[in-house]
Coordinates of C-alpha atoms and ligand atoms in Angstrom, one line a residue:
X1 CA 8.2 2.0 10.9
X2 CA 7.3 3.5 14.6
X3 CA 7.2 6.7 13.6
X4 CA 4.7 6.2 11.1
X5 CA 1.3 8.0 11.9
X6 CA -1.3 6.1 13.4
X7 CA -4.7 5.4 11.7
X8 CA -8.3 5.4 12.5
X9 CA -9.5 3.7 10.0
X10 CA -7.0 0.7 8.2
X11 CA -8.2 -1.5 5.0
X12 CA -6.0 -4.7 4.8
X13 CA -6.5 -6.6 1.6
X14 CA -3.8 -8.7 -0.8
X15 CA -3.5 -6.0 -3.2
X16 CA -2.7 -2.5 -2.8
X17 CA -5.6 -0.4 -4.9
X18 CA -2.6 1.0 -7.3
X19 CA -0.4 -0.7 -10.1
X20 CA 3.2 0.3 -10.6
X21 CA 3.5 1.4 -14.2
X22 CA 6.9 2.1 -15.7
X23 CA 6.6 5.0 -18.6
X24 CA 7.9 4.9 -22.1
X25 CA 11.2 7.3 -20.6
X26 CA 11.8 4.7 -17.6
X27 CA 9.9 6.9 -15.0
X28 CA 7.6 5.5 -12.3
X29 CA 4.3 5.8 -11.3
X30 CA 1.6 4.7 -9.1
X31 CA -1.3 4.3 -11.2
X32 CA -4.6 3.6 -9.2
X33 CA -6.2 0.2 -10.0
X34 CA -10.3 0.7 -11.3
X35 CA -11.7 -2.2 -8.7
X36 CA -14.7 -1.7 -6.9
X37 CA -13.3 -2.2 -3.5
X38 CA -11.6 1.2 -4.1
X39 CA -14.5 3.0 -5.3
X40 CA -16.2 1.6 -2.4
X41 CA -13.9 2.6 0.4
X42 CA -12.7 5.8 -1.6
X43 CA -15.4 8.2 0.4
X44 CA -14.5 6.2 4.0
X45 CA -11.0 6.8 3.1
X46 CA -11.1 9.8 2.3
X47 CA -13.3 11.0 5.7
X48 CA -10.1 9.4 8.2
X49 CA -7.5 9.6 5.7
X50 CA -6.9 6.0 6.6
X51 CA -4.4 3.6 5.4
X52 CA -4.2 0.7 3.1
X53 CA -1.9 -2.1 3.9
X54 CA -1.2 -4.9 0.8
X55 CA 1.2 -6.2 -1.8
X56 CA 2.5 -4.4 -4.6
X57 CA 1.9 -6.7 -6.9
X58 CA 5.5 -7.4 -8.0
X59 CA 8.3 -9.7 -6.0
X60 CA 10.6 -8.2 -3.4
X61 CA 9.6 -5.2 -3.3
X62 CA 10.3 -3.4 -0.4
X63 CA 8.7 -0.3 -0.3
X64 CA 8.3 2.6 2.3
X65 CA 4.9 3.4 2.9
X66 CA 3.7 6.6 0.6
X67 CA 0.6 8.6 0.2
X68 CA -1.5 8.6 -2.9
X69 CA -4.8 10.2 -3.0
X70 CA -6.9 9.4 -0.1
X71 CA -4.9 7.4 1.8
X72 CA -1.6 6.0 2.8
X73 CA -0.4 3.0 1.4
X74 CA 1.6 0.2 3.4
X75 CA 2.9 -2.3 1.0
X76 CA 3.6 -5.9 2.2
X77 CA 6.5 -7.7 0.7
X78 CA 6.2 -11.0 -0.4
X79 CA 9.1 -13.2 -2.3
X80 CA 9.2 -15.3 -5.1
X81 CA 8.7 -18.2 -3.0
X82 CA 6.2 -16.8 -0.9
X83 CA 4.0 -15.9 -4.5
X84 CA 4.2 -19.3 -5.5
X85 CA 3.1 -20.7 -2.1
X86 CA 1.0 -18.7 -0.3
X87 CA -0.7 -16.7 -3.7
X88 CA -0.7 -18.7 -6.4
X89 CA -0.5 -21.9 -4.3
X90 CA -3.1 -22.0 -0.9
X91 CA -4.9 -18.7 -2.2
X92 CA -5.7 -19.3 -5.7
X93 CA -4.7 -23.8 -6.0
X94 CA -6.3 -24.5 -2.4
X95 CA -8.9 -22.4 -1.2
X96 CA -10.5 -20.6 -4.5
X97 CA -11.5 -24.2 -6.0
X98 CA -12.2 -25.7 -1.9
X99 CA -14.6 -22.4 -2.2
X100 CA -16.2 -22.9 -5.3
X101 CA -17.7 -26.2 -4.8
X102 CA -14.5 -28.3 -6.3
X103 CA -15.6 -27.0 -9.7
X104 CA -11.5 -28.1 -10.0
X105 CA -9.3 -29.9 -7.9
X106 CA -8.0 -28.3 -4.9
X107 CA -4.5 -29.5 -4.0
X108 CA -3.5 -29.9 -0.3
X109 CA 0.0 -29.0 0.1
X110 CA 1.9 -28.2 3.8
X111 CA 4.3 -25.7 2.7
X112 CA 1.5 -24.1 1.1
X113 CA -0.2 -23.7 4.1
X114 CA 2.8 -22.7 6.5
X115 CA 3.7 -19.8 3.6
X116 CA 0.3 -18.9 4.0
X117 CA 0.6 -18.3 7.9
X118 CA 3.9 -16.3 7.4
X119 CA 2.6 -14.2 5.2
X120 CA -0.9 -13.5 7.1
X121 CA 1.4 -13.4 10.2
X122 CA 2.9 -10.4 7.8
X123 CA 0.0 -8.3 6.6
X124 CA -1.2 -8.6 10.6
X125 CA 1.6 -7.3 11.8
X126 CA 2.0 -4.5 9.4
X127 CA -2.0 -3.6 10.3
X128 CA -0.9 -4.0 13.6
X129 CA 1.8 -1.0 13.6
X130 CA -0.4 1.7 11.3
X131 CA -3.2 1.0 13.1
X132 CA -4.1 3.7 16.0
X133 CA -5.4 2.6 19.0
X134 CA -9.0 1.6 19.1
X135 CA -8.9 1.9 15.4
X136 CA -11.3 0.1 12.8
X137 CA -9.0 -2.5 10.6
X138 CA -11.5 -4.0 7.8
X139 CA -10.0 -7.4 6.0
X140 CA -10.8 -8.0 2.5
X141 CA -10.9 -11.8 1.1
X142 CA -10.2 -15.3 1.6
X143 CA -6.3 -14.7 1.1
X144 CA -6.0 -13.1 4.3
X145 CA -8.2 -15.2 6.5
X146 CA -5.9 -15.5 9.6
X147 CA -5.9 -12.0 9.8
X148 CA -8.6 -11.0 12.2
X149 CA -7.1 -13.4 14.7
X150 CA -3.5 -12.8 15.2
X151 CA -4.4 -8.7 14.5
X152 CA -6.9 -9.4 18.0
X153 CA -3.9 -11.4 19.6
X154 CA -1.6 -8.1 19.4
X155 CA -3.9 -5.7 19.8
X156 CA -7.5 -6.7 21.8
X157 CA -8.2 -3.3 21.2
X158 CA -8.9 -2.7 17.5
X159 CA -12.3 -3.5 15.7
X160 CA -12.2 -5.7 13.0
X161 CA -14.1 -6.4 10.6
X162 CA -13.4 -9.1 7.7
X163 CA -15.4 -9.6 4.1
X164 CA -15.0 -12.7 1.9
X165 CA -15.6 -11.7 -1.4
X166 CA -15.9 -15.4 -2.3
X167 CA -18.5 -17.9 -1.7
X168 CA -18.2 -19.8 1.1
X169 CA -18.6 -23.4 0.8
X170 CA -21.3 -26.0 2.4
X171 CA -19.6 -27.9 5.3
X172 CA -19.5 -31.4 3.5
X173 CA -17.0 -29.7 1.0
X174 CA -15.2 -27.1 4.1
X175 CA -14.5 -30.0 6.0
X176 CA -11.8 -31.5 3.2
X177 CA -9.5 -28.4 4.2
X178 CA -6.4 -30.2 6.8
X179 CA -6.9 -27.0 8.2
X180 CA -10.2 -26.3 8.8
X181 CA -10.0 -25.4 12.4
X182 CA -7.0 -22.8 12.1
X183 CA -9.1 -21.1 9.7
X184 CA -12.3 -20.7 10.8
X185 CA -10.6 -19.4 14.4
X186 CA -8.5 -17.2 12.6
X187 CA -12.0 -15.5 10.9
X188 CA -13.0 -15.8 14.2
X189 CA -11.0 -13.5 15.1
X190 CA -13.2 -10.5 13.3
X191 CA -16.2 -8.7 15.3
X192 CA -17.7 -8.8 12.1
X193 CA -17.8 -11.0 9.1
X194 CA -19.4 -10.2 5.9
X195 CA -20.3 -12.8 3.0
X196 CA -21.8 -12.2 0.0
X197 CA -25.2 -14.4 0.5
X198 CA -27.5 -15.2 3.1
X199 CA -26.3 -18.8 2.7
X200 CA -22.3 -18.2 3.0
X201 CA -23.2 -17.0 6.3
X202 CA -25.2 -19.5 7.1
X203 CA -22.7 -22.3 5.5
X204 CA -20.1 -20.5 7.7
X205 CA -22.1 -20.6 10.8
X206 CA -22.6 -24.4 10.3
X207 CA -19.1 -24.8 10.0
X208 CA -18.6 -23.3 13.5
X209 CA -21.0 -25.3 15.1
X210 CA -19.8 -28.9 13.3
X211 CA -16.3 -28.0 14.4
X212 CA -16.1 -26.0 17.4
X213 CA -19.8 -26.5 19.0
X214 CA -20.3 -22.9 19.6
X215 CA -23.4 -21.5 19.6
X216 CA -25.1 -19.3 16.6
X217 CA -28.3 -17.4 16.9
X218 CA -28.3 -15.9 13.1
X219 CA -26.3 -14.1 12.6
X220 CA -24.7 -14.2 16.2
X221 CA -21.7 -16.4 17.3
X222 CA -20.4 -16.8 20.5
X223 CA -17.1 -17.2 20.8
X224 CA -15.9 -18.0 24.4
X225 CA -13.3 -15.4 25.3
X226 CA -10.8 -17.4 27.7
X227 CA -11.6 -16.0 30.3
X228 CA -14.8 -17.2 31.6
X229 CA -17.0 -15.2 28.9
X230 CA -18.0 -14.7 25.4
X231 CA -17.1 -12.3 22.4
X232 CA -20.2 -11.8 19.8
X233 CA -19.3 -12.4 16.3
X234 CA -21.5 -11.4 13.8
X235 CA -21.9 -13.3 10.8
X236 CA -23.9 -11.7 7.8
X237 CA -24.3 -11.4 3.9
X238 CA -24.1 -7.7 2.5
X239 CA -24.5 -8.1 -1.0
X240 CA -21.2 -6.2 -2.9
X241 CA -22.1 -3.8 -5.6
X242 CA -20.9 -1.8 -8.0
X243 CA -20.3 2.3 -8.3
X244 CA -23.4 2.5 -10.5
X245 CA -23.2 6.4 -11.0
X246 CA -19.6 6.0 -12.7
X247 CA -20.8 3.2 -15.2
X248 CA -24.0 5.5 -15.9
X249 CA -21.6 8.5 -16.8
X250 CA -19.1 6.3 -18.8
X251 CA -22.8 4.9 -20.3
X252 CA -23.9 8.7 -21.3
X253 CA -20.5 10.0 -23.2
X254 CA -21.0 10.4 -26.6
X255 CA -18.0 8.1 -27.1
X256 CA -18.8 5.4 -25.7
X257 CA -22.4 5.0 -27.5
X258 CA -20.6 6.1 -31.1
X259 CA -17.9 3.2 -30.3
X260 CA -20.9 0.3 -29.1
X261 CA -22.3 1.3 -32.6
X262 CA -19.1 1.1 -34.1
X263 CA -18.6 -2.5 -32.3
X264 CA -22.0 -3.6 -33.6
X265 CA -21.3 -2.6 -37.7
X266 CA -17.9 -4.0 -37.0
X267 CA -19.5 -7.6 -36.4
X268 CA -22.0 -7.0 -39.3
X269 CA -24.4 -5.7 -37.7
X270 CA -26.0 -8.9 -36.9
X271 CA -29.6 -8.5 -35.3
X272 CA -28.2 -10.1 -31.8
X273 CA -25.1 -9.3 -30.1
X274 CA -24.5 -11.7 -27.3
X275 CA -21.8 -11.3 -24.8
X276 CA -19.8 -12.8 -21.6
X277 CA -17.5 -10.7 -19.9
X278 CA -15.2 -12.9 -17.5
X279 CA -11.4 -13.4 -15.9
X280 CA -10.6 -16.8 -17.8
X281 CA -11.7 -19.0 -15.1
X282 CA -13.2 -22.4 -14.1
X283 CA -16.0 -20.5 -12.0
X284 CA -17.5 -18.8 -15.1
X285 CA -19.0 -21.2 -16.9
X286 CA -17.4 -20.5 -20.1
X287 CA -17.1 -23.8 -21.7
X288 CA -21.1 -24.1 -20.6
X289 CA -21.9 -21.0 -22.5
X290 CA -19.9 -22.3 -25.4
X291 CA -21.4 -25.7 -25.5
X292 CA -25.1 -24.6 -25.4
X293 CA -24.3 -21.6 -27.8
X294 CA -22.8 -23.7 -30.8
X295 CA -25.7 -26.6 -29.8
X296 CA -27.8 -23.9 -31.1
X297 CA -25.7 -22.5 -34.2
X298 CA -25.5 -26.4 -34.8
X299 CA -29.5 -27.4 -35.1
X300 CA -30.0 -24.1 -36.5
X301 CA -32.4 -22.6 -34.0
X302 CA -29.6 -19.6 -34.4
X303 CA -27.8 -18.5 -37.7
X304 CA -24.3 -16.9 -38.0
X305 CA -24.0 -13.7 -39.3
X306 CA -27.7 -13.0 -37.5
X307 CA -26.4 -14.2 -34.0
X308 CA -22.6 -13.7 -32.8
X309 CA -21.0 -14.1 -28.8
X310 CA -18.7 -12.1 -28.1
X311 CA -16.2 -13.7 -25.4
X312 CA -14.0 -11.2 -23.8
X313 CA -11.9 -13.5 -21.5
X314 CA -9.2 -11.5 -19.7
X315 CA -6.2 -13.0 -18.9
X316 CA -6.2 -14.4 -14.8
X317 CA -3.7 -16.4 -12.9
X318 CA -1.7 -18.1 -16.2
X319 CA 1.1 -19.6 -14.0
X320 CA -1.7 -22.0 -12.2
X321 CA -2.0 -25.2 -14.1
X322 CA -5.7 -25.8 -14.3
X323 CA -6.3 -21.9 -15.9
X324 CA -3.0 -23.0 -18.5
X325 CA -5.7 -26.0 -19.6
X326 CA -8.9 -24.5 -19.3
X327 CA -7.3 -21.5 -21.7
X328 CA -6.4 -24.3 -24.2
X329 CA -10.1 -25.9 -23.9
X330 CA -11.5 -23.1 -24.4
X331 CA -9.9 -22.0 -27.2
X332 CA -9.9 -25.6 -28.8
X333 CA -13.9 -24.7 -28.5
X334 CA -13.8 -21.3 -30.0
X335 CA -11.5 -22.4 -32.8
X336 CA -14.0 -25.6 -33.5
X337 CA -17.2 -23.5 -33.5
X338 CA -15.7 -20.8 -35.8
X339 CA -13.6 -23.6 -37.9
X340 CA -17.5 -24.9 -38.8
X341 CA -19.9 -22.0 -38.3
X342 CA -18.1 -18.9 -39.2
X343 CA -17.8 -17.5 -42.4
X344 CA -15.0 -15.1 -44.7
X345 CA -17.4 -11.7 -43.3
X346 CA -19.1 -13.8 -39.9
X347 CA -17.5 -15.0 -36.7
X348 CA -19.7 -17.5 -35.0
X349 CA -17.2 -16.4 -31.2
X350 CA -16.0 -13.5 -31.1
X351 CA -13.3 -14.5 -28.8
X352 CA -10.5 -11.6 -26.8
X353 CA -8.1 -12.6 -24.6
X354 CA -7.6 -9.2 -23.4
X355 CA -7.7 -7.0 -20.8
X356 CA -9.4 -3.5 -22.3
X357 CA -10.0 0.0 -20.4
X358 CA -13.2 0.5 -18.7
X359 CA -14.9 2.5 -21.3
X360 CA -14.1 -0.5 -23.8
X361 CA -16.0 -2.8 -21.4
X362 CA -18.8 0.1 -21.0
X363 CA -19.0 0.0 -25.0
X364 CA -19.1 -3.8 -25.0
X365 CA -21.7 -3.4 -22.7
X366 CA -24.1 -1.2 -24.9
X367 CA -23.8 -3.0 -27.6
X368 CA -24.6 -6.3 -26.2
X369 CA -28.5 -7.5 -26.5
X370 CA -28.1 -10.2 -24.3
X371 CA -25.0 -10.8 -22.0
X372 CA -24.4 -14.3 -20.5
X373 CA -23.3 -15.0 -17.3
X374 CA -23.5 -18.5 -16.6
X375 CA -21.1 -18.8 -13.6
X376 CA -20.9 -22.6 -12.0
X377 CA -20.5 -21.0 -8.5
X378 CA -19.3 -16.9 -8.1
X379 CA -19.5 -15.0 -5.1
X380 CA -21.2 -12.2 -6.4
X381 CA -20.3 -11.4 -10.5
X382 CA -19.9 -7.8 -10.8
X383 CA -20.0 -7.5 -14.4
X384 CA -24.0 -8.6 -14.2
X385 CA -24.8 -5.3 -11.9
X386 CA -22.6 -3.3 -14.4
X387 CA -24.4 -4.6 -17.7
X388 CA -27.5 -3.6 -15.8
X389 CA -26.2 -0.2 -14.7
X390 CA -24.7 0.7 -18.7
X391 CA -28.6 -0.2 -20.2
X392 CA -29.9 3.9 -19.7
X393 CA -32.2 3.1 -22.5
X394 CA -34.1 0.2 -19.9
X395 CA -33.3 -2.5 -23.2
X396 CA -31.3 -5.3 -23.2
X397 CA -31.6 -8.8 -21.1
X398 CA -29.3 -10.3 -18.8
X399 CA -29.1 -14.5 -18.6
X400 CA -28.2 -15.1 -15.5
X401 CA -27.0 -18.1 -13.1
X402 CA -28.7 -18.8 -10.1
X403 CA -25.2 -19.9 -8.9
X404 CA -24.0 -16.7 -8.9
X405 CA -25.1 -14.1 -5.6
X406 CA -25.8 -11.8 -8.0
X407 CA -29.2 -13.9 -8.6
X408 CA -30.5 -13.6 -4.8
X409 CA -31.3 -10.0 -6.0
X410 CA -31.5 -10.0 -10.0
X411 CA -34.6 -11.8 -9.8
X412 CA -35.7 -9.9 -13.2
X413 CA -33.1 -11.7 -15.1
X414 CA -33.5 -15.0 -16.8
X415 CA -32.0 -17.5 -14.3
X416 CA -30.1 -20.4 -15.5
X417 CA -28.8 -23.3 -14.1
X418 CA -25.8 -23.4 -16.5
X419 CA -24.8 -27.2 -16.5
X420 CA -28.6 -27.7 -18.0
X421 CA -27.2 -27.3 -21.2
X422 CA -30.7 -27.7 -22.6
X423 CA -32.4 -25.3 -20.5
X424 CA -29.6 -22.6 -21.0
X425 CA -30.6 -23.1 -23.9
X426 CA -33.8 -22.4 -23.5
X427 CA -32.9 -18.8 -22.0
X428 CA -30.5 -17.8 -24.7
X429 CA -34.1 -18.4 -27.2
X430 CA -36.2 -16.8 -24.8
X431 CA -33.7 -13.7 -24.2
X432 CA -33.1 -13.3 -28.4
X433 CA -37.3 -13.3 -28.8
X434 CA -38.4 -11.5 -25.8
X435 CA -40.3 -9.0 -26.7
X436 CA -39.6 -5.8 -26.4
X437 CA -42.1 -4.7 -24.0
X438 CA -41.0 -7.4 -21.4
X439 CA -37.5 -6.8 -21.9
X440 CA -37.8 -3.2 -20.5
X441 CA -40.2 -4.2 -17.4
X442 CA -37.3 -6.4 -17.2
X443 CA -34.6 -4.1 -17.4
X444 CA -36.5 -1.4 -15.7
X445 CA -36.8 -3.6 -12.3
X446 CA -33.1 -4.7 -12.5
X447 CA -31.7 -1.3 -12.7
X448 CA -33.7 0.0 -10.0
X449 CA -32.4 -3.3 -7.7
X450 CA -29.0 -2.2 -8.9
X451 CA -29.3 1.6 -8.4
X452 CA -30.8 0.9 -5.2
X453 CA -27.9 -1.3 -3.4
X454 CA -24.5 0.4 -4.8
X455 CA -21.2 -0.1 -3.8
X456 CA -21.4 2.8 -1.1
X457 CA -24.6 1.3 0.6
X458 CA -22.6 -1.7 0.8
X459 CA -19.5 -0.5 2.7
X460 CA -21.8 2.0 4.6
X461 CA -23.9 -1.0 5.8
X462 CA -20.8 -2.7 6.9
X463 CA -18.9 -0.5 8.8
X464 CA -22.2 0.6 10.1
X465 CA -23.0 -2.6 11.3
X466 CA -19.1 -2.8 12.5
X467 CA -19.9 -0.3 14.7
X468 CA -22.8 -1.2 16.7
X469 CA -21.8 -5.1 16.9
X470 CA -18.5 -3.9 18.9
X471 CA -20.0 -2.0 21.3
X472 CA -22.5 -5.1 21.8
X473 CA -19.4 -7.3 22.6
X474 CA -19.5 -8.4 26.1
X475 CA -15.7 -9.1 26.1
X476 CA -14.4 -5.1 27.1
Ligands
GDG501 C1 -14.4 -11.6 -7.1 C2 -15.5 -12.7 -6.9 C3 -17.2 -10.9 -6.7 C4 -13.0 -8.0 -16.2 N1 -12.3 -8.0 -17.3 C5 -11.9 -6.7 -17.5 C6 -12.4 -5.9 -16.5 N2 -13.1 -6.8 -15.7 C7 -13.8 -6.3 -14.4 C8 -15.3 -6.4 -14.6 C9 -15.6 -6.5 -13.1 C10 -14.5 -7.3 -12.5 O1 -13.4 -7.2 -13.4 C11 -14.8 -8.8 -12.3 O2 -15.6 -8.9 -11.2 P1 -16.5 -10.2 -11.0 O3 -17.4 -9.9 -9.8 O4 -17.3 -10.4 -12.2 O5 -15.6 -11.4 -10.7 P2 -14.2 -11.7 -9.9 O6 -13.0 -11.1 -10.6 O7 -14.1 -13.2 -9.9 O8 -14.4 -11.1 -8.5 C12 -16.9 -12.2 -7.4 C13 -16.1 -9.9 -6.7 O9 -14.8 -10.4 -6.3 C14 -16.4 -8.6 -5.8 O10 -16.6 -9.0 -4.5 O11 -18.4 -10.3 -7.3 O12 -17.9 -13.1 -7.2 O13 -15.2 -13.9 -7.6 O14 -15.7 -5.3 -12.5 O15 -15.8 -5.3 -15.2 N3 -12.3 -4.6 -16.3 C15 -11.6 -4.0 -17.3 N4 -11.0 -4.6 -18.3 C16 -11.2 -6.0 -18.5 O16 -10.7 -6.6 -19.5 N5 -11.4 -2.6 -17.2

């Protein structure tokens, strides 16, 4: 790997931004995955023709680094073992719940942890080598939190930046983690790190002082440098967002608007379509939405073949135990509500457990009347900002939970508290009767939020910010 080129510009995250896809003759590709993150850093990349450094996605793979597009990929190996411990273990059994206010049971487990510092140790170390000298790495997500740190340990002079797509939790719930401390110095390690809310930050922040005694002046840290004097540490929420001008052209294709139609006389045409678009996952609030949607089939305030939900549930993390029982809840639910509610020509749930293309989802979205999100705690929830972004004809209202980050900006929306069964609801009525006038004031003022604060902003704002907060660092 010495002779690899170095790069300016180096974006370290779990996944690499493609999938490998093996064609009906046996050939393979690389076939670039649709996230947002690689929307957002598509233009960056493509300015510093940077490179990429994360897992394939597949065990033992062992790949030489290779071009595609705009940038150069590094891919990280990682074994069976080390899947089972450090990703599906401490990433998505320890931290995501820990996160997410305990919504489930996080489970504490060493050898969890200690895969989890190999394989950081690895994705540093891989940075480390691509990465040209006085580069700009940037760190995606709470897998990878140890990054920053040992990255700074190997090479002082890098700037690094670190976002956590993920909420960060209040410090009564932090403080469970055995290994609080390691963490929070290896994010430490970042010039810059980005939450999605004003109060992530600040939760962060309070964790530093509780545990270390630093001092914060918001959104400063100083972090004593060993050597007599102090590194600044910026931590800050920049709101994520979503490529709104590629959802609005999806949105405008003839297509698209004949399939929504085609969606709607499929389910009967009823008079409201109600959707939740969501990875099967304790977060979401499904079971919530479920609860207080067949409360109302159930006193009659709503009538099947007038209403329907449509639940697209894609399928997320199925060897993890509590998404294997929340998949069987959930469908227990849907198979009770339609077992009494539906009829031979009416679904009550409209309930897929499918992944679909984009321009399905896009459909889905114009065809909806009112989409549900009713998240118990999300970072941010994309799919709100894209249901926003699809509406071009200003119509359509979005229920929305105020644990969500989306909601410190969708203040237009109706906000729920989603485990107030009866005042979600109260929102679901409200959103099926609003009138039309109010539902485009509405709809007018959340797509202007949206349009405003795209994906692009976003990473410009960070790496902006990355920028000025380095050369402010009294440690070089
Ligand atoms: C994490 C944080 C934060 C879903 N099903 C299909 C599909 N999707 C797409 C949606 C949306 C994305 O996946 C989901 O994004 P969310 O933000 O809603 O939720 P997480 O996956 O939990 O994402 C979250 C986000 O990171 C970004 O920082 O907002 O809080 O938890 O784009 O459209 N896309 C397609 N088919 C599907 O079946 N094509």
């Amino acid at each position: 790997m010495t002779d690899l080129p170095h790069y300016d510009f180096v974006v370290v995250s779990n996944r690499l931004p493609v999938d490998r896809v093996i064609d009906a003759d046996g050939t393979e590709r690389w076939q670039r995955s649709p996230g947002g993150l690689v929307t957002a850093l598509e233009p960056v990349m493509r300015a510093s023709h940077g490179a990429w450094v994360g897992w394939a996605g597949q065990p033992d793979l062992d790949l030489a680094p290779f071009d595609s597009d705009d940038a150069t990929l590094v891919p990280v190996p990682l074994s069976p073992l080390e899947i089972e411990y450090y990703y599906e273990g401490f990433s998505n059994d320890t931290l995501w719940p820990l996160y997410h206010d305990v919504i489930a049971s996080p489970s504490f487990h060493r050898e969890w942890w200690e895969a989890y510092v190999e394989v950081n140790q690895r994705f540093a170390d891989a940075s480390a080598r691509v990465a040209a000298p006085g580069a700009t790495v940037w760190v995606q997500d709470y897998q990878l939190q140890l990054v920053p740190r040992m990255l700074r340990e190997q090479r002082p002079d890098l700037t690094i930046g670190f976002f956590n797509h993920i909420p960060f939790p209040p410090y009564g719930i932090y403080a469970q983690l055995p290994w609080r401390k390691q963490v929070i110095e290896g994010l430490l390690g970042a010039d810059v790190i980005g939450f999605q809310r004003v109060a992530d930050a600040g939760n962060f922040s309070r964790a530093v002082r509780r545990l270390f005694g630093y001092a914060t002046r918001t959104p400063e840290i100083r972090v004593p440098d060993g050597l007599g004097g102090h590194r600044s540490v910026i931590a800050k929420a920049f709101p994520i967002s979503i490529d709104v001008e590629s959802f609005e052209q999806i949105a405008r294709r003839p297509e698209v608007q004949q399939r929504a139609q085609q969606i709607r006389d499929d389910l009967g045409n009823p008079s409201t379509i109600m959707l939740g678009v969501d990875r099967l996952d304790y977060t979401k609030g499904i079971r919530h939405r479920l609860k207080a949607f067949g409360e109302l089939l159930g006193d009659g305030t709503l009538a099947v073949g007038d209403a329907v939900l449509v639940q697209v549930a894609s399928p997320s993390r199925e060897r993890v135990a509590a998404y294997m029982q929340l998949r069987d809840e959930i469908e227990l639910t849907v198979g009770r509500l339609n077992g009494q509610y539906a009829t031979i020509s009416h679904s009550a749930v409209a309930y897929l457990h499918h992944g679909y293309p984009r321009e399905e989802m896009v459909a889905l979205y114009l065809a909806a009347d009112v989409m549900l999100v009713t998240a118990l705690r999300d970072g941010m929830n994309l799919v709100a900002k894209e249901y926003v972004a699809c509406q071009l004809d200003e119509d359509g209202v979005l229920v929305l939970s105020e644990f969500a980050g989306a909601a410190d900006e969708l203040k237009n929306a109706l906000l729920v508290n989603p485990h107030d069964i009866d005042g979600l609801k109260e929102a679901i009525v409200a959103a099926v009767r609003m009138p039309q006038r109010e539902r485009t004031t509405r709809m007018r003022a959340l797509r202007r939020r949206v349009r405003d604060n795209d994906v692009a902003r976003w990473s410009a704002t960070f790496l902006d910010t990355l920028r000025h907060a380095n050369h402010h660092s009294d440690a070089r």
